[in-house]
Amino acid sequence: MKTDAISGSQIEEESLPERPKLLWVDDEPHILELAKRAVREEPFDFVGTTDLDIARKMIRAGEPSVLVADQVLKKGTGIELLEYAKAVSPATSRIILTGKMTDELVEEAINRASVFRFITKPWDQEELLRDLDLAFLHRQNTVERYRLLQKIRQQNTRLEELNLNLEKIVYARTHKEELSKRNSEATLQNLRGTLRFINDLSLADSVEEILYRLSRDFRKFSSVGSPILGFLDAENRGVLYYLQGKQATEKRVTTQWKEALEPRSHSEEDRQYLANVLGRPLAQLLVFPLKSPQQTFVFGSAVLFIEHALPAEDLEELKHFLAQRIQPLSLALDRVLMENYLKLTSYRWAKTFDDFTDPIAIVDSQFSVDRSNRSFQKFMKKARCFERFADRDSPCPGCPLIQDFSSPSVLLRQIKVKDRSFQLTSYPIFLPGQTIPSNRVNYYSETTDKNRLQQQLIQNEKMSAVGLLAGNIAHELNNPLTGLRSLTQVLLTEVQAGTQLHGDLLEVEKGVQRCEEIIKSLLNFSQIGPSESMGETDLGELVESTLPFLKSATRDHSTKTLLGNKPLFVRVEYNIMQQVIFNLINNACQAMEEPGELTLSLTSESGLAHLKIKDTGPGIGEEHLQHVFDPFYTTKEEGQGTGLGLSMSRSAVESFGGTIEVETELGQGTTFIIKLPLVEK
Amino acid sequence: MKVLIVDDEPLVRRALSRAFEASGHEIRQAASGEEALRVWQEFAPDVVLLDVIMPGLTGPQVLEEVTDPRATVILMSAFSGDQEVHTGEGARAKHFLAKPFTDIFAVVKLVEGLTIAE
């Protein structure tokens, strides 16, 4: 809030009327009617007019405390009218009403007419009332400040006259009354000091600054500590402000100081209270209540504590000194606290609104966005909701505003914005006495189901990509492998059995055979190649038969196998299930960088076989956990893994009607649990 | 017996050649369908082992070009589903061999058996 420059002739000396007046200037009689209804329960009188001449006359007479003008007027603009009001009745709080807020308008309204608030049409009832309340409060404060400045100016004039007279008198009586002159000089000095202080305070815009100026003013007293300011904040909690060196300290207190209606000194209670709060012993205390003629924010309990060690007569001087300053001090504190409170509340509101991660917008029947939060505004500059939110040229399909804007009930719809789906909840807003909503608040929540489906879709797409790729790779590999194996078989016939070379060739042939097996299972996973038939198998026996292939992986670790004696039959494809177990055990062993313990346990629980593969590795971090089953997701070094093992294992187990779960604890290890439906034998 | 081996994979050609040679057959190789057509004409094989999937002319395309009706043609492919398609449509190929072979000498025996039977 900026104070207008004051020139002597424009100061208002009028006393506030019983009920202050709101003047509303608008070309549209129905807007005036709406506004009148909106404020009918407020403690001020409403005057609405479409006539600019009447409006100017009232403004000239200083009648309205608050002036609202529509920007679009038949003769001229709202800003022009407000500019006029600023010139002839500066204390009137000025508000501009506009259907469309633009940067240019804001700039012009502030620069030319120092407007206090902007109200956009259609307005929000609660917001309108709050803005108007603040405008009246602003008016009161402005008037009060003017009054004070006026007083200062009058005092100043009087002082100058006094000074002039004094000097004349002094000149005449110099030789007779030296003492009198010195007294007068002292009085003059004192008054000038007060004036400077008041001027200083009018510039302060923080509690800290007020305190700093106050303490500077105290310097002339020795044995007086720096002042401590106590007041209640907007939440009615006690706050103490004091300077430590040049640093201002803010201390929140839980217990309240004793209320002071009149200045008091030498109160043991006050001394104990402050000593407890500040944690140090104190000298004598002078407690001075702050009083504002327009009590708004500084209530009765605001006080100034002054620590001192003054003798009685000097204490009187200090009291006198303070009494002169207490009113401007109160006013300044009042103003600063109110400004801070306003800034804070508007900031909080905006922040709360913005911090909703779901998009929210307040819109009118023409899809114009009145307010929206950050999550909503992808395209800030656009005026309409579908432009701003969905980057479209027409309303989103399924939007309830298209047909049901006037519905008085809360509407629930599904709308699609690009490839995202939202559940839209649309709440109507009514002006008082209206049955048709003036605006609607639209709340968009992204449907979690959809999110999950989308995840699933991505997963499936990845899987089919993997399948395709795996199929292609498998075919490419099959050809050379066929040649390799056959050629080895030819060589085997040409080498004498029992020789080293013959043994080597046998190994090569076996190796190639294993490669072919792997490719076959890869093809099975991608479901391109021929599928092995499902069969009933004892899962324990299957695990046992897989272990020999894992000798090199498990070599460094101790392995505990708790497979039980009772066979547990499941319906799986034997080779593939072996591959799954091979993958999981191999992973577990690779996870354990240090020699650890691998535990394989098989149990039967409510119709399911539970196979647990537990390692004592470092565990899986949360950021990796949700991806462990993603194809090509690997944390292993290049060449160590393809990132396919777990994802293929999962789809395989799922194709057998089972699940794979993972439990992990950082630093403790990871357990993969395969659950497969048991088959009765 | 004169055997023509057509496959774009050198390892497969080599393995088959070695196995058939070891059983005393005369061998010619071709690395593509185009080469196969040239060699076929000049070599007049008794048996042709013909890969289905090759860059350039595929096995079945080669068969459409061939005028010599004498040779026994055996198609080879890793696609098990190809069997019906290729042996069904062109009467030229009556036999199908799935890759990978588990035992190369079994393949040689099979081919020898086929030609004797015809």
PDB file of N, CA and C in Angstrom, chain A residues 253-308:
ATOM      1  N   VAL A 253       6.166 -16.198  22.630  1.00  0.00           N
ATOM      2  CA  VAL A 253       5.992 -16.569  24.036  1.00  0.00           C
ATOM      3  C   VAL A 253       4.694 -17.334  24.206  1.00  0.00           C
ATOM      4  N   THR A 254       4.717 -18.254  25.151  1.00  0.00           N
ATOM      5  CA  THR A 254       3.513 -19.053  25.363  1.00  0.00           C
ATOM      6  C   THR A 254       2.638 -18.425  26.444  1.00  0.00           C
ATOM      7  N   THR A 255       3.282 -17.789  27.406  1.00  0.00           N
ATOM      8  CA  THR A 255       2.460 -17.118  28.428  1.00  0.00           C
ATOM      9  C   THR A 255       2.502 -15.622  28.173  1.00  0.00           C
ATOM     10  N   GLN A 256       1.379 -15.007  28.464  1.00  0.00           N
ATOM     11  CA  GLN A 256       1.191 -13.608  28.160  1.00  0.00           C
ATOM     12  C   GLN A 256       1.744 -12.731  29.279  1.00  0.00           C
ATOM     13  N   TRP A 257       2.284 -11.565  28.894  1.00  0.00           N
ATOM     14  CA  TRP A 257       2.669 -10.584  29.911  1.00  0.00           C
ATOM     15  C   TRP A 257       1.397 -10.003  30.529  1.00  0.00           C
ATOM     16  N   LYS A 258       1.594  -9.398  31.677  1.00  0.00           N
ATOM     17  CA  LYS A 258       0.437  -8.807  32.359  1.00  0.00           C
ATOM     18  C   LYS A 258      -0.012  -7.568  31.578  1.00  0.00           C
ATOM     19  N   GLU A 259      -1.301  -7.513  31.319  1.00  0.00           N
ATOM     20  CA  GLU A 259      -1.827  -6.429  30.506  1.00  0.00           C
ATOM     21  C   GLU A 259      -1.574  -5.083  31.196  1.00  0.00           C
ATOM     22  N   ALA A 260      -1.244  -4.075  30.400  1.00  0.00           N
ATOM     23  CA  ALA A 260      -0.997  -2.750  30.977  1.00  0.00           C
ATOM     24  C   ALA A 260      -1.944  -1.752  30.347  1.00  0.00           C
ATOM     25  N   LEU A 261      -2.770  -1.129  31.155  1.00  0.00           N
ATOM     26  CA  LEU A 261      -3.677  -0.108  30.634  1.00  0.00           C
ATOM     27  C   LEU A 261      -3.035   1.263  30.767  1.00  0.00           C
ATOM     28  N   GLU A 262      -2.244   1.403  31.800  1.00  0.00           N
ATOM     29  CA  GLU A 262      -1.521   2.653  32.047  1.00  0.00           C
ATOM     30  C   GLU A 262      -0.049   2.287  32.176  1.00  0.00           C
ATOM     31  N   PRO A 263       0.828   3.278  31.953  1.00  0.00           N
ATOM     32  CA  PRO A 263       2.247   3.000  32.177  1.00  0.00           C
ATOM     33  C   PRO A 263       2.487   2.585  33.616  1.00  0.00           C
ATOM     34  N   ARG A 264       3.353   1.617  33.830  1.00  0.00           N
ATOM     35  CA  ARG A 264       3.679   1.252  35.197  1.00  0.00           C
ATOM     36  C   ARG A 264       5.182   0.953  35.285  1.00  0.00           C
ATOM     37  N   SER A 265       5.709   1.232  36.471  1.00  0.00           N
ATOM     38  CA  SER A 265       7.128   0.953  36.651  1.00  0.00           C
ATOM     39  C   SER A 265       7.340   0.218  37.962  1.00  0.00           C
ATOM     40  N   HIS A 266       8.512  -0.376  38.067  1.00  0.00           N
ATOM     41  CA  HIS A 266       8.912  -1.096  39.280  1.00  0.00           C
ATOM     42  C   HIS A 266       7.952  -2.218  39.625  1.00  0.00           C
ATOM     43  N   SER A 267       7.382  -2.881  38.604  1.00  0.00           N
ATOM     44  CA  SER A 267       6.510  -4.013  38.921  1.00  0.00           C
ATOM     45  C   SER A 267       7.363  -5.282  38.951  1.00  0.00           C
ATOM     46  N   GLU A 268       7.337  -5.952  40.103  1.00  0.00           N
ATOM     47  CA  GLU A 268       8.140  -7.168  40.275  1.00  0.00           C
ATOM     48  C   GLU A 268       7.647  -8.256  39.317  1.00  0.00           C
ATOM     49  N   GLU A 269       6.336  -8.250  39.103  1.00  0.00           N
ATOM     50  CA  GLU A 269       5.728  -9.262  38.227  1.00  0.00           C
ATOM     51  C   GLU A 269       6.286  -9.157  36.802  1.00  0.00           C
ATOM     52  N   ASP A 270       6.336  -7.923  36.301  1.00  0.00           N
ATOM     53  CA  ASP A 270       6.875  -7.709  34.956  1.00  0.00           C
ATOM     54  C   ASP A 270       8.328  -8.156  34.872  1.00  0.00           C
ATOM     55  N   ARG A 271       9.068  -7.817  35.941  1.00  0.00           N
ATOM     56  CA  ARG A 271      10.495  -8.112  35.934  1.00  0.00           C
ATOM     57  C   ARG A 271      10.733  -9.630  35.886  1.00  0.00           C
ATOM     58  N   GLN A 272       9.952 -10.345  36.691  1.00  0.00           N
ATOM     59  CA  GLN A 272      10.087 -11.802  36.716  1.00  0.00           C
ATOM     60  C   GLN A 272       9.689 -12.413  35.375  1.00  0.00           C
ATOM     61  N   TYR A 273       8.593 -11.863  34.837  1.00  0.00           N
ATOM     62  CA  TYR A 273       8.100 -12.394  33.570  1.00  0.00           C
ATOM     63  C   TYR A 273       9.179 -12.307  32.491  1.00  0.00           C
ATOM     64  N   LEU A 274       9.732 -11.099  32.326  1.00  0.00           N
ATOM     65  CA  LEU A 274      10.735 -10.898  31.281  1.00  0.00           C
ATOM     66  C   LEU A 274      12.016 -11.687  31.560  1.00  0.00           C
ATOM     67  N   ALA A 275      12.384 -11.744  32.847  1.00  0.00           N
ATOM     68  CA  ALA A 275      13.593 -12.483  33.204  1.00  0.00           C
ATOM     69  C   ALA A 275      13.449 -13.947  32.791  1.00  0.00           C
ATOM     70  N   ASN A 276      12.258 -14.490  32.991  1.00  0.00           N
ATOM     71  CA  ASN A 276      11.995 -15.881  32.605  1.00  0.00           C
ATOM     72  C   ASN A 276      12.051 -16.062  31.098  1.00  0.00           C
ATOM     73  N   VAL A 277      11.416 -15.123  30.391  1.00  0.00           N
ATOM     74  CA  VAL A 277      11.341 -15.247  28.943  1.00  0.00           C
ATOM     75  C   VAL A 277      12.713 -15.063  28.306  1.00  0.00           C
ATOM     76  N   LEU A 278      13.449 -14.049  28.792  1.00  0.00           N
ATOM     77  CA  LEU A 278      14.732 -13.740  28.155  1.00  0.00           C
ATOM     78  C   LEU A 278      15.877 -14.549  28.752  1.00  0.00           C
ATOM     79  N   GLY A 279      15.617 -15.145  29.921  1.00  0.00           N
ATOM     80  CA  GLY A 279      16.651 -15.963  30.534  1.00  0.00           C
ATOM     81  C   GLY A 279      17.818 -15.147  31.062  1.00  0.00           C
ATOM     82  N   ARG A 280      17.542 -13.962  31.558  1.00  0.00           N
ATOM     83  CA  ARG A 280      18.622 -13.180  32.170  1.00  0.00           C
ATOM     84  C   ARG A 280      17.997 -12.258  33.220  1.00  0.00           C
ATOM     85  N   PRO A 281      18.798 -11.819  34.212  1.00  0.00           N
ATOM     86  CA  PRO A 281      18.256 -10.897  35.210  1.00  0.00           C
ATOM     87  C   PRO A 281      18.069  -9.515  34.597  1.00  0.00           C
ATOM     88  N   LEU A 282      17.126  -8.754  35.125  1.00  0.00           N
ATOM     89  CA  LEU A 282      16.858  -7.435  34.569  1.00  0.00           C
ATOM     90  C   LEU A 282      16.936  -6.369  35.653  1.00  0.00           C
ATOM     91  N   ALA A 283      17.267  -5.156  35.200  1.00  0.00           N
ATOM     92  CA  ALA A 283      17.254  -4.007  36.121  1.00  0.00           C
ATOM     93  C   ALA A 283      15.792  -3.578  36.306  1.00  0.00           C
ATOM     94  N   GLN A 284      15.548  -2.306  36.516  1.00  0.00           N
ATOM     95  CA  GLN A 284      14.168  -1.853  36.677  1.00  0.00           C
ATOM     96  C   GLN A 284      13.466  -1.865  35.319  1.00  0.00           C
ATOM     97  N   LEU A 285      12.134  -1.939  35.385  1.00  0.00           N
ATOM     98  CA  LEU A 285      11.376  -1.973  34.140  1.00  0.00           C
ATOM     99  C   LEU A 285      10.319  -0.886  34.119  1.00  0.00           C
ATOM    100  N   LEU A 286      10.194  -0.286  32.934  1.00  0.00           N
ATOM    101  CA  LEU A 286       9.081   0.620  32.692  1.00  0.00           C
ATOM    102  C   LEU A 286       8.236  -0.053  31.616  1.00  0.00           C
ATOM    103  N   VAL A 287       6.930  -0.201  31.918  1.00  0.00           N
ATOM    104  CA  VAL A 287       6.053  -0.854  30.939  1.00  0.00           C
ATOM    105  C   VAL A 287       5.065   0.180  30.422  1.00  0.00           C
ATOM    106  N   PHE A 288       5.051   0.326  29.107  1.00  0.00           N
ATOM    107  CA  PHE A 288       4.200   1.347  28.494  1.00  0.00           C
ATOM    108  C   PHE A 288       3.210   0.683  27.546  1.00  0.00           C
ATOM    109  N   PRO A 289       1.918   0.884  27.727  1.00  0.00           N
ATOM    110  CA  PRO A 289       0.973   0.273  26.776  1.00  0.00           C
ATOM    111  C   PRO A 289       0.953   1.044  25.456  1.00  0.00           C
ATOM    112  N   LEU A 290       0.795   0.305  24.366  1.00  0.00           N
ATOM    113  CA  LEU A 290       0.633   0.966  23.069  1.00  0.00           C
ATOM    114  C   LEU A 290      -0.854   1.146  22.839  1.00  0.00           C
ATOM    115  N   LYS A 291      -1.206   2.281  22.283  1.00  0.00           N
ATOM    116  CA  LYS A 291      -2.634   2.525  22.053  1.00  0.00           C
ATOM    117  C   LYS A 291      -2.838   3.121  20.686  1.00  0.00           C
ATOM    118  N   SER A 292      -3.724   2.504  19.955  1.00  0.00           N
ATOM    119  CA  SER A 292      -4.030   3.061  18.653  1.00  0.00           C
ATOM    120  C   SER A 292      -5.442   3.614  18.702  1.00  0.00           C
ATOM    121  N   PRO A 293      -5.656   4.819  18.173  1.00  0.00           N
ATOM    122  CA  PRO A 293      -7.013   5.372  18.188  1.00  0.00           C
ATOM    123  C   PRO A 293      -7.960   4.511  17.343  1.00  0.00           C
ATOM    124  N   GLN A 294      -7.429   3.922  16.255  1.00  0.00           N
ATOM    125  CA  GLN A 294      -8.240   3.008  15.459  1.00  0.00           C
ATOM    126  C   GLN A 294      -7.753   1.614  15.801  1.00  0.00           C
ATOM    127  N   GLN A 295      -8.290   1.069  16.852  1.00  0.00           N
ATOM    128  CA  GLN A 295      -7.703  -0.204  17.255  1.00  0.00           C
ATOM    129  C   GLN A 295      -8.051  -1.306  16.278  1.00  0.00           C
ATOM    130  N   THR A 296      -7.050  -1.780  15.598  1.00  0.00           N
ATOM    131  CA  THR A 296      -7.306  -2.807  14.598  1.00  0.00           C
ATOM    132  C   THR A 296      -6.458  -4.032  14.878  1.00  0.00           C
ATOM    133  N   PHE A 297      -5.161  -3.857  14.776  1.00  0.00           N
ATOM    134  CA  PHE A 297      -4.312  -5.013  14.983  1.00  0.00           C
ATOM    135  C   PHE A 297      -3.588  -4.993  16.322  1.00  0.00           C
ATOM    136  N   VAL A 298      -3.214  -3.788  16.746  1.00  0.00           N
ATOM    137  CA  VAL A 298      -2.545  -3.714  18.031  1.00  0.00           C
ATOM    138  C   VAL A 298      -3.623  -3.600  19.091  1.00  0.00           C
ATOM    139  N   PHE A 299      -3.853  -4.650  19.792  1.00  0.00           N
ATOM    140  CA  PHE A 299      -4.904  -4.619  20.795  1.00  0.00           C
ATOM    141  C   PHE A 299      -4.324  -4.157  22.119  1.00  0.00           C
ATOM    142  N   GLY A 300      -5.193  -4.106  23.118  1.00  0.00           N
ATOM    143  CA  GLY A 300      -4.787  -3.556  24.401  1.00  0.00           C
ATOM    144  C   GLY A 300      -3.511  -4.140  24.966  1.00  0.00           C
ATOM    145  N   SER A 301      -3.199  -5.346  24.562  1.00  0.00           N
ATOM    146  CA  SER A 301      -2.084  -5.998  25.235  1.00  0.00           C
ATOM    147  C   SER A 301      -0.718  -5.686  24.630  1.00  0.00           C
ATOM    148  N   ALA A 302      -0.678  -4.810  23.602  1.00  0.00           N
ATOM    149  CA  ALA A 302       0.627  -4.457  23.043  1.00  0.00           C
ATOM    150  C   ALA A 302       1.348  -3.499  23.989  1.00  0.00           C
ATOM    151  N   VAL A 303       2.595  -3.830  24.308  1.00  0.00           N
ATOM    152  CA  VAL A 303       3.316  -3.022  25.287  1.00  0.00           C
ATOM    153  C   VAL A 303       4.757  -2.801  24.849  1.00  0.00           C
ATOM    154  N   LEU A 304       5.350  -1.793  25.486  1.00  0.00           N
ATOM    155  CA  LEU A 304       6.753  -1.522  25.286  1.00  0.00           C
ATOM    156  C   LEU A 304       7.427  -1.702  26.639  1.00  0.00           C
ATOM    157  N   PHE A 305       8.399  -2.601  26.711  1.00  0.00           N
ATOM    158  CA  PHE A 305       9.159  -2.776  27.958  1.00  0.00           C
ATOM    159  C   PHE A 305      10.455  -1.987  27.828  1.00  0.00           C
ATOM    160  N   ILE A 306      10.764  -1.219  28.844  1.00  0.00           N
ATOM    161  CA  ILE A 306      12.040  -0.508  28.810  1.00  0.00           C
ATOM    162  C   ILE A 306      12.802  -0.779  30.096  1.00  0.00           C
ATOM    163  N   GLU A 307      13.959  -1.374  29.907  1.00  0.00           N
ATOM    164  CA  GLU A 307      14.790  -1.680  31.056  1.00  0.00           C
ATOM    165  C   GLU A 307      15.644  -0.448  31.367  1.00  0.00           C
ATOM    166  N   HIS A 308      15.732  -0.089  32.643  1.00  0.00           N
ATOM    167  CA  HIS A 308      16.510   1.114  32.969  1.00  0.00           C
ATOM    168  C   HIS A 308      17.042   1.015  34.386  1.00  0.00           C
TER     169      HIS A 308
END
